[in-house]
Short mmCIF file of C-alpha atoms in Angstrom, two decimals:
data_model
loop_
_atom_site.label_atom_id
_atom_site.label_comp_id
_atom_site.label_asym_id
_atom_site.label_seq_id
_atom_site.Cartn_x
_atom_site.Cartn_y
_atom_site.Cartn_z
CA UNK A 1 114.48 94.25 121.64
CA UNK A 2 111.75 93.99 124.22
CA UNK A 3 109.32 96.81 124.73
CA UNK A 4 109.79 98.91 127.85
CA UNK A 5 107.26 98.49 130.60
CA UNK A 6 104.48 101.04 130.41
CA UNK A 7 105.28 101.94 134.00
CA UNK A 8 108.72 103.27 132.99
CA UNK A 9 108.97 106.79 131.70
CA UNK A 10 111.29 109.50 130.51
CA UNK A 11 110.24 113.10 130.53
CA UNK A 12 109.97 116.00 128.12
CA UNK A 13 112.35 116.76 125.25
CA UNK A 14 115.45 114.79 126.22
CA UNK A 15 118.79 114.21 124.56
CA UNK A 16 119.63 111.13 122.51
CA UNK A 17 121.96 110.00 125.29
CA UNK A 18 119.16 110.09 127.86
CA UNK A 19 116.63 108.39 125.62
CA UNK A 20 118.95 105.68 124.37
CA UNK A 21 120.00 104.97 127.92
CA UNK A 22 116.30 104.50 128.65
CA UNK A 23 116.02 102.19 125.65
CA UNK A 24 119.08 100.22 126.75
CA UNK A 25 121.06 100.96 123.57
CA UNK A 26 124.28 102.61 122.51
CA UNK A 27 123.92 106.37 121.94
CA UNK A 28 125.19 106.52 118.34
CA UNK A 29 125.53 103.33 116.30
CA UNK A 30 127.81 103.98 113.31
CA UNK A 31 125.98 104.39 110.00
CA UNK A 32 126.25 101.12 108.11
CA UNK A 33 122.82 101.06 106.43
CA UNK A 34 121.47 103.68 104.04
CA UNK A 35 117.70 103.59 103.65
CA UNK A 36 115.62 105.28 100.95
CA UNK A 37 111.93 105.88 101.63
CA UNK A 38 111.76 107.10 105.21
CA UNK A 39 108.24 106.27 106.31
CA UNK A 40 106.24 104.48 108.97
CA UNK A 41 106.65 101.00 107.50
CA UNK A 42 110.44 101.21 107.42
CA UNK A 43 110.48 102.35 111.03
CA UNK A 44 108.12 99.55 112.08
CA UNK A 45 109.90 96.84 110.10
CA UNK A 46 113.53 97.07 108.92
CA UNK A 47 114.54 99.54 111.64
CA UNK A 48 112.84 97.38 114.30
CA UNK A 49 114.59 94.21 113.07
CA UNK A 50 117.92 96.05 113.11
CA UNK A 51 117.39 97.41 116.61
CA UNK A 52 116.24 94.00 117.86
CA UNK A 53 119.17 92.09 116.31
CA UNK A 54 121.85 90.75 118.65
CA UNK A 55 124.38 93.11 117.07
CA UNK A 56 121.94 96.00 116.70
CA UNK A 57 124.18 98.51 118.54
CA UNK A 58 126.71 98.15 115.71
CA UNK A 59 124.30 99.09 112.94
CA UNK A 60 123.13 102.68 112.53
CA UNK A 61 120.73 103.71 109.78
CA UNK A 62 120.83 106.91 107.73
CA UNK A 63 117.38 107.25 106.16
CA UNK A 64 116.41 109.54 103.30
CA UNK A 65 112.87 110.59 102.47
CA UNK A 66 111.29 109.72 99.16
CA UNK A 67 108.65 112.26 98.11
CA UNK A 68 108.66 115.01 100.72
CA UNK A 69 111.12 116.04 103.44
CA UNK A 70 108.52 116.24 106.23
CA UNK A 71 109.38 112.95 107.96
CA UNK A 72 113.08 113.87 108.00
CA UNK A 73 112.32 117.29 109.43
CA UNK A 74 110.20 115.82 112.22
CA UNK A 75 112.70 113.12 113.13
CA UNK A 76 115.77 115.36 112.88
CA UNK A 77 114.31 117.50 115.67
CA UNK A 78 114.56 114.47 117.98
CA UNK A 79 117.87 113.14 116.67
CA UNK A 80 116.25 110.27 114.79
CA UNK A 81 114.65 108.70 117.85
CA UNK A 82 111.03 107.63 117.79
CA UNK A 83 108.53 105.52 119.70
CA UNK A 84 107.25 102.30 118.17
CA UNK A 85 103.85 101.45 119.67
CA UNK A 86 102.79 97.81 119.28
CA UNK A 87 99.00 97.63 119.41
CA UNK A 88 97.43 94.30 120.30
CA UNK A 89 93.78 93.60 121.16
CA UNK A 90 94.82 93.63 124.83
CA UNK A 91 96.70 96.92 124.96
CA UNK A 92 99.72 98.94 123.83
CA UNK A 93 103.44 98.66 124.57
CA UNK A 94 106.13 101.09 123.49
CA UNK A 95 109.79 100.87 122.47
CA UNK A 96 112.17 103.74 121.75
CA UNK A 97 114.09 102.76 118.59
CA UNK A 98 117.67 104.12 118.64
CA UNK A 99 119.15 102.92 115.33
CA UNK A 100 117.91 105.70 113.06
CA UNK A 101 120.87 108.01 113.61
CA UNK A 102 120.33 110.27 110.59
CA UNK A 103 117.02 111.40 109.07
CA UNK A 104 117.53 113.39 105.89
CA UNK A 105 115.71 114.96 102.98
CA UNK A 106 116.09 112.72 99.94
CA UNK A 107 117.32 115.76 98.01
CA UNK A 108 120.44 115.92 100.22
CA UNK A 109 122.61 114.37 97.52
CA UNK A 110 125.86 115.52 99.14
CA UNK A 111 125.29 113.33 102.19
CA UNK A 112 123.72 110.50 100.19
CA UNK A 113 126.72 110.25 97.87
CA UNK A 114 129.14 110.56 100.79
CA UNK A 115 127.49 107.65 102.59
CA UNK A 116 127.27 105.42 99.50
CA UNK A 117 131.01 105.97 98.96
CA UNK A 118 131.87 105.19 102.59
CA UNK A 119 133.61 101.86 103.31
CA UNK A 120 131.47 101.55 106.44
CA UNK A 121 128.22 101.38 104.45
CA UNK A 122 127.31 97.73 103.91
CA UNK A 123 123.85 97.84 102.40
CA UNK A 124 121.04 99.99 101.02
CA UNK A 125 117.43 99.18 101.92
CA UNK A 126 114.46 100.59 100.01
CA UNK A 127 110.77 101.20 100.72
CA UNK A 128 109.55 103.47 97.92
CA UNK A 129 106.47 101.50 96.69
CA UNK A 130 106.48 99.73 93.33
CA UNK A 131 105.55 102.94 91.51
CA UNK A 132 108.56 104.68 93.05
CA UNK A 133 111.00 102.66 90.95
CA UNK A 134 109.53 104.16 87.75
CA UNK A 135 109.95 100.97 85.74
CA UNK A 136 108.00 99.64 82.79
CA UNK A 137 106.18 96.30 83.18
CA UNK A 138 109.25 94.76 81.53
CA UNK A 139 111.46 96.12 84.30
CA UNK A 140 113.26 98.86 82.38
CA UNK A 141 113.45 102.57 83.24
CA UNK A 142 110.26 104.23 82.04
CA UNK A 143 111.52 106.78 79.53
CA UNK A 144 107.99 108.09 79.04
CA UNK A 145 108.42 109.54 82.55
CA UNK A 146 109.92 113.06 82.26
CA UNK A 147 111.78 112.66 85.58
CA UNK A 148 113.49 109.51 84.29
CA UNK A 149 114.45 111.28 81.05
CA UNK A 150 115.86 114.24 82.99
CA UNK A 151 117.89 111.92 85.23
CA UNK A 152 119.30 110.06 82.23
CA UNK A 153 120.43 113.32 80.67
CA UNK A 154 122.00 114.61 83.92
CA UNK A 155 123.74 111.32 84.75
CA UNK A 156 125.06 110.91 81.19
CA UNK A 157 126.67 114.33 81.39
CA UNK A 158 128.08 114.09 84.94
CA UNK A 159 129.18 110.45 85.09
CA UNK A 160 131.15 110.89 81.88
CA UNK A 161 133.45 113.40 83.61
CA UNK A 162 136.82 112.39 85.11
CA UNK A 163 135.54 113.27 88.59
CA UNK A 164 132.23 113.94 90.30
CA UNK A 165 131.36 117.43 91.56
CA UNK A 166 132.39 118.28 95.12
CA UNK A 167 128.82 119.34 95.86
CA UNK A 168 125.49 118.83 94.14
CA UNK A 169 123.35 121.89 93.54
CA UNK A 170 121.23 119.72 91.24
CA UNK A 171 121.06 116.04 90.46
CA UNK A 172 118.84 113.00 90.02
CA UNK A 173 115.41 113.04 91.61
CA UNK A 174 114.34 109.42 91.03
CA UNK A 175 115.28 106.61 93.38
CA UNK A 176 117.21 104.62 90.79
CA UNK A 177 118.88 107.74 89.42
CA UNK A 178 120.19 108.65 92.86
CA UNK A 179 121.34 105.08 93.43
CA UNK A 180 123.31 105.06 90.17
CA UNK A 181 125.01 108.30 91.23
CA UNK A 182 125.83 106.96 94.69
CA UNK A 183 127.13 103.66 93.35
CA UNK A 184 129.28 105.47 90.79
CA UNK A 185 130.81 107.43 93.69
CA UNK A 186 131.47 104.13 95.48
CA UNK A 187 133.14 102.73 92.37
CA UNK A 188 135.40 105.76 92.14
CA UNK A 189 136.25 105.48 95.85
CA UNK A 190 137.36 101.85 95.40
CA UNK A 191 135.77 100.66 98.65
CA UNK A 192 134.15 97.44 97.39
CA UNK A 193 130.62 96.26 96.88
CA UNK A 194 127.44 96.23 98.91
CA UNK A 195 123.92 94.80 98.88
CA UNK A 196 120.76 96.55 97.69
CA UNK A 197 117.71 95.26 99.57
CA UNK A 198 114.32 96.35 98.17
CA UNK A 199 111.52 95.85 100.70
CA UNK A 200 108.52 96.72 98.54
CA UNK A 201 105.68 94.36 97.67
CA UNK A 202 106.78 93.26 94.21
CA UNK A 203 107.34 89.75 92.87
CA UNK A 204 111.04 88.89 92.60
CA UNK A 205 111.86 92.36 93.91
CA UNK A 206 115.64 91.91 94.15
CA UNK A 207 116.27 90.86 90.54
CA UNK A 208 113.60 93.29 89.31
CA UNK A 209 115.33 96.27 90.90
CA UNK A 210 118.70 94.92 89.83
CA UNK A 211 117.63 94.78 86.17
CA UNK A 212 116.13 98.26 86.31
CA UNK A 213 119.15 99.80 88.01
CA UNK A 214 121.61 98.08 85.69
CA UNK A 215 119.63 99.11 82.61
CA UNK A 216 119.70 102.73 83.77
CA UNK A 217 123.44 102.55 84.47
CA UNK A 218 124.10 101.06 81.02
CA UNK A 219 122.46 104.09 79.42
CA UNK A 220 124.50 106.66 81.33
CA UNK A 221 127.85 104.97 82.08
CA UNK A 222 128.79 101.50 80.83
CA UNK A 223 131.79 101.53 83.18
CA UNK A 224 129.51 102.06 86.17
CA UNK A 225 127.13 99.36 84.89
CA UNK A 226 130.00 96.85 84.70
CA UNK A 227 131.09 97.73 88.23
CA UNK A 228 127.54 97.27 89.54
CA UNK A 229 127.31 93.88 87.86
CA UNK A 230 130.57 92.78 89.51
CA UNK A 231 130.19 94.30 92.98
CA UNK A 232 126.52 94.90 93.88
CA UNK A 233 124.05 92.21 94.92
CA UNK A 234 120.27 92.54 94.89
CA UNK A 235 118.53 90.72 97.73
CA UNK A 236 114.93 89.54 97.38
CA UNK A 237 112.63 90.05 100.33
CA UNK A 238 109.13 89.36 101.58
CA UNK A 239 108.08 91.86 104.24
CA UNK A 240 105.02 91.81 106.45
CA UNK A 241 103.82 94.10 109.22
CA UNK A 242 100.60 96.08 109.13
CA UNK A 243 101.43 99.71 109.86
CA UNK A 244 98.54 102.18 109.57
CA UNK A 245 98.94 105.92 109.32
CA UNK A 246 99.70 107.50 112.71
CA UNK A 247 96.77 109.50 114.08
CA UNK A 248 96.88 112.52 116.45
CA UNK A 249 95.54 110.32 119.26
CA UNK A 250 98.54 108.01 118.80
CA UNK A 251 100.90 110.87 119.60
CA UNK A 252 99.14 111.33 122.93
CA UNK A 253 99.21 107.58 123.67
CA UNK A 254 102.93 107.35 122.90
CA UNK A 255 103.59 110.19 125.32
CA UNK A 256 101.54 108.45 128.03
CA UNK A 257 103.47 105.20 127.54
CA UNK A 258 106.95 106.73 127.70
CA UNK A 259 106.54 110.21 129.16
CA UNK A 260 108.46 111.52 126.15
CA UNK A 261 106.98 114.14 123.80
CA UNK A 262 107.56 112.22 120.57
CA UNK A 263 106.54 114.16 117.44
CA UNK A 264 106.75 111.14 115.13
CA UNK A 265 105.65 107.88 116.77
CA UNK A 266 104.70 104.83 114.71
CA UNK A 267 101.87 102.41 115.52
CA UNK A 268 102.01 98.82 114.33
CA UNK A 269 100.69 95.35 115.08
CA UNK A 270 102.68 92.85 117.20
CA UNK A 271 103.11 90.51 114.21
CA UNK A 272 106.18 90.92 112.00
CA UNK A 273 107.78 88.76 109.33
CA UNK A 274 110.81 89.14 107.08
CA UNK A 275 112.12 86.57 104.60
CA UNK A 276 115.29 87.33 102.61
CA UNK A 277 117.26 85.60 99.88
CA UNK A 278 120.60 86.75 98.53
CA UNK A 279 124.22 87.61 99.33
CA UNK A 280 125.60 90.46 101.42
CA UNK A 281 129.17 91.17 100.23
CA UNK A 282 129.89 93.77 102.93
CA UNK A 283 128.03 92.05 105.78
CA UNK A 284 124.65 92.58 107.42
CA UNK A 285 123.03 92.74 110.86
CA UNK A 286 122.19 89.42 112.52
CA UNK A 287 118.53 89.91 111.63
CA UNK A 288 117.85 86.21 112.15
CA UNK A 289 118.31 86.76 115.90
CA UNK A 290 115.24 89.05 115.71
CA UNK A 291 113.19 86.48 113.80
CA UNK A 292 114.06 87.11 110.14
CA UNK A 293 114.49 84.06 107.89
CA UNK A 294 117.08 83.54 105.17
CA UNK A 295 116.08 81.10 102.43
CA UNK A 296 117.41 79.87 99.09
CA UNK A 297 114.08 80.23 97.27
CA UNK A 298 111.96 83.17 98.33
CA UNK A 299 109.37 82.76 95.57
CA UNK A 300 106.78 80.71 97.51
CA UNK A 301 107.00 82.97 100.58
CA UNK A 302 106.74 86.05 98.40
CA UNK A 303 103.67 84.74 96.60
CA UNK A 304 102.00 83.60 99.82
CA UNK A 305 102.29 87.08 101.26
CA UNK A 306 101.43 88.99 98.07
CA UNK A 307 98.36 86.90 97.32
CA UNK A 308 96.97 85.99 100.73
CA UNK A 309 97.71 89.14 102.74
CA UNK A 310 98.05 91.87 100.12
CA UNK A 311 95.54 90.32 97.74
CA UNK A 312 92.84 90.09 100.38
CA UNK A 313 93.67 93.63 101.51
CA UNK A 314 93.09 94.81 97.95
CA UNK A 315 89.82 92.89 97.71
CA UNK A 316 88.59 94.36 101.01
CA UNK A 317 89.76 97.85 100.09
CA UNK A 318 87.44 98.07 97.08
CA UNK A 319 84.63 95.70 98.04
CA UNK A 320 84.67 97.07 101.58
CA UNK A 321 84.50 100.68 100.46
CA UNK A 322 81.57 99.83 98.20
CA UNK A 323 79.85 98.18 101.18
CA UNK A 324 80.34 101.31 103.30
CA UNK A 325 83.23 100.11 105.49
CA UNK A 326 86.21 102.26 106.47
CA UNK A 327 88.73 99.79 107.92
CA UNK A 328 90.02 96.25 107.44
CA UNK A 329 88.57 95.24 110.82
CA UNK A 330 85.11 96.50 109.80
CA UNK A 331 85.29 94.74 106.43
CA UNK A 332 86.37 91.37 107.85
CA UNK A 333 83.58 91.61 110.46
CA UNK A 334 81.06 91.78 107.59
CA UNK A 335 80.05 88.15 106.87
CA UNK A 336 79.71 88.87 103.16
CA UNK A 337 83.16 90.46 102.83
CA UNK A 338 84.68 87.75 105.00
CA UNK A 339 83.18 85.08 102.75
CA UNK A 340 84.64 86.80 99.68
CA UNK A 341 88.07 86.83 101.35
CA UNK A 342 87.86 83.12 102.15
CA UNK A 343 86.80 82.33 98.57
CA UNK A 344 89.69 84.41 97.23
CA UNK A 345 92.09 82.55 99.52
CA UNK A 346 90.73 79.22 98.28
CA UNK A 347 91.68 80.23 94.75
CA UNK A 348 95.06 81.67 95.77
CA UNK A 349 96.26 78.61 97.68
CA UNK A 350 95.65 76.44 94.61
CA UNK A 351 98.42 78.45 92.92
CA UNK A 352 100.87 77.91 95.81
CA UNK A 353 103.02 74.90 96.77
CA UNK A 354 101.07 72.53 99.00
CA UNK A 355 103.93 71.98 101.47
CA UNK A 356 106.37 74.13 103.40
CA UNK A 357 104.19 77.22 103.73
CA UNK A 358 101.78 76.24 106.55
CA UNK A 359 98.95 77.75 104.54
CA UNK A 360 96.09 76.92 106.92
CA UNK A 361 98.00 78.36 109.87
CA UNK A 362 98.88 81.45 107.81
CA UNK A 363 95.22 82.00 106.88
CA UNK A 364 94.13 81.64 110.50
CA UNK A 365 96.79 84.12 111.63
CA UNK A 366 95.67 86.60 108.96
CA UNK A 367 92.09 86.48 110.21
CA UNK A 368 93.28 87.23 113.75
CA UNK A 369 95.34 90.15 112.49
CA UNK A 370 92.49 91.54 110.38
CA UNK A 371 90.09 91.28 113.34
CA UNK A 372 92.32 93.46 115.54
CA UNK A 373 90.06 96.51 115.54
CA UNK A 374 92.63 98.48 117.54
CA UNK A 375 94.79 98.61 114.39
CA UNK A 376 92.92 101.17 112.29
CA UNK A 377 94.08 100.10 108.83
CA UNK A 378 91.99 102.30 106.58
CA UNK A 379 90.68 100.90 103.32
CA UNK A 380 91.16 104.25 101.59
CA UNK A 381 94.90 104.00 102.33
CA UNK A 382 95.13 100.47 100.91
CA UNK A 383 93.13 101.50 97.82
CA UNK A 384 95.76 103.98 96.61
CA UNK A 385 97.71 102.93 93.48
CA UNK A 386 95.20 100.22 92.69
CA UNK A 387 96.28 99.69 89.08
CA UNK A 388 99.74 98.67 90.22
CA UNK A 389 98.47 96.53 93.08
CA UNK A 390 95.86 94.47 91.22
CA UNK A 391 98.46 93.60 88.59
CA UNK A 392 100.63 91.71 91.09
CA UNK A 393 98.10 90.76 93.79
CA UNK A 394 94.98 89.74 91.87
CA UNK A 395 95.69 89.16 88.18
CA UNK A 396 98.04 86.17 88.78
CA UNK A 397 95.20 84.35 90.57
CA UNK A 398 92.81 84.98 87.68
CA UNK A 399 95.40 83.65 85.20
CA UNK A 400 96.14 80.58 87.34
CA UNK A 401 92.48 79.70 87.78
CA UNK A 402 91.69 80.21 84.09
CA UNK A 403 94.70 78.07 83.10
CA UNK A 404 93.21 75.23 85.17
CA UNK A 405 89.83 75.58 83.52
CA UNK A 406 88.15 77.39 86.43
CA UNK A 407 86.39 80.74 86.39
CA UNK A 408 88.54 82.53 88.97
CA UNK A 409 85.33 84.16 90.14
CA UNK A 410 86.61 85.32 93.52
CA UNK A 411 89.64 87.06 91.99
CA UNK A 412 87.48 88.50 89.20
CA UNK A 413 85.21 89.91 91.92
CA UNK A 414 88.21 91.81 93.31
CA UNK A 415 88.96 93.22 89.85
CA UNK A 416 85.32 94.24 89.40
CA UNK A 417 85.29 96.01 92.78
CA UNK A 418 88.45 97.90 91.82
CA UNK A 419 86.90 98.99 88.52
CA UNK A 420 83.72 100.11 90.30
CA UNK A 421 85.64 102.22 92.80
CA UNK A 422 87.92 103.63 90.06
CA UNK A 423 84.82 104.76 88.14
CA UNK A 424 83.16 106.25 91.20
CA UNK A 425 82.74 109.93 91.91
CA UNK A 426 85.75 110.01 94.26
CA UNK A 427 88.28 107.39 93.15
CA UNK A 428 91.48 106.86 95.19
CA UNK A 429 94.75 108.25 93.88
CA UNK A 430 96.45 106.10 91.25
CA UNK A 431 100.01 107.43 91.00
#
């Protein structure tokens, strides 16, 4: 989907029909994708790829919030439509994305279960952050978490009944708990399988989520667990698009670009990348027509992104904050921080395959992206949940370097910066 010219405009608070006509799309694509974790990244990435696919008008998305209902409330007021602003060093362009046809509070279990049991629903995508899955390092449901324990008790009681309730006044609150409930409803409806597509930055994310979900189902309903094993696939993904938090000024800019008073625009960089590996038993959008890649072995692509992009982000977040910088662009402009990033990359690429990944080109592209000062990617945002992030982004480089008899000094520096910030007077949240 190409961005509309900035000379075009629509005006005021318009209907979906008027805005989708402006965007050149069908007014109401049927819901075929259920998404959990309605946030800016989903709207800049998976929703964009779906809208830009050759068959995009056939694929509507019903998205449910994760932690709070605010995003759903904002988007529901404008029928799911929003402006995606692509911000390059040379200027901004805007696209109205029409495929988000339902924006709902994650606590709306009635609609969630109804959609999971619908034969039209082909896949579930997820962006809930690694911590949102509430798994142990071994990939099992974390039963030290009181919310997980409560969900296990509720699901054990309800899924053991001959039929599910007609409406849900209470129910699971965790992502995997809600998925088990929805998939049990699909099993009972007899409408066939679907694909679960986690899009969070975790190694081997498809199998990891599959093991966690299956383990939870085994505890509450062995019959449901068997059905999941036979009918549900878990697709691994590597996702990449820098999407900073929308600022008040961005709302004004979006309105200037389109003439539409959008309450919930998203700002992102022009670059986007999506690599997927796995089966889709009920079909999928033609995402490859929008630039997505489907591969047999996602591991090298996943590691390249986690270590080179996310790893250097983590290094800059802590070392940059200690050096007094606020954004990625400011940190990479600092010759000392830039040198630390390059040294970290030198260590990381030694742990990656030497062919097939275009590593030098990827590094050069990352520097260009980091230098885009018009994308205000704040280090304080990246620094949140550091304990989880350093485990998958930094620690593997230390282990690889040490296994080869080297010090891993650049990766150790990132760990030291994280520790220093965590021990500071105002550490970032670590949920």
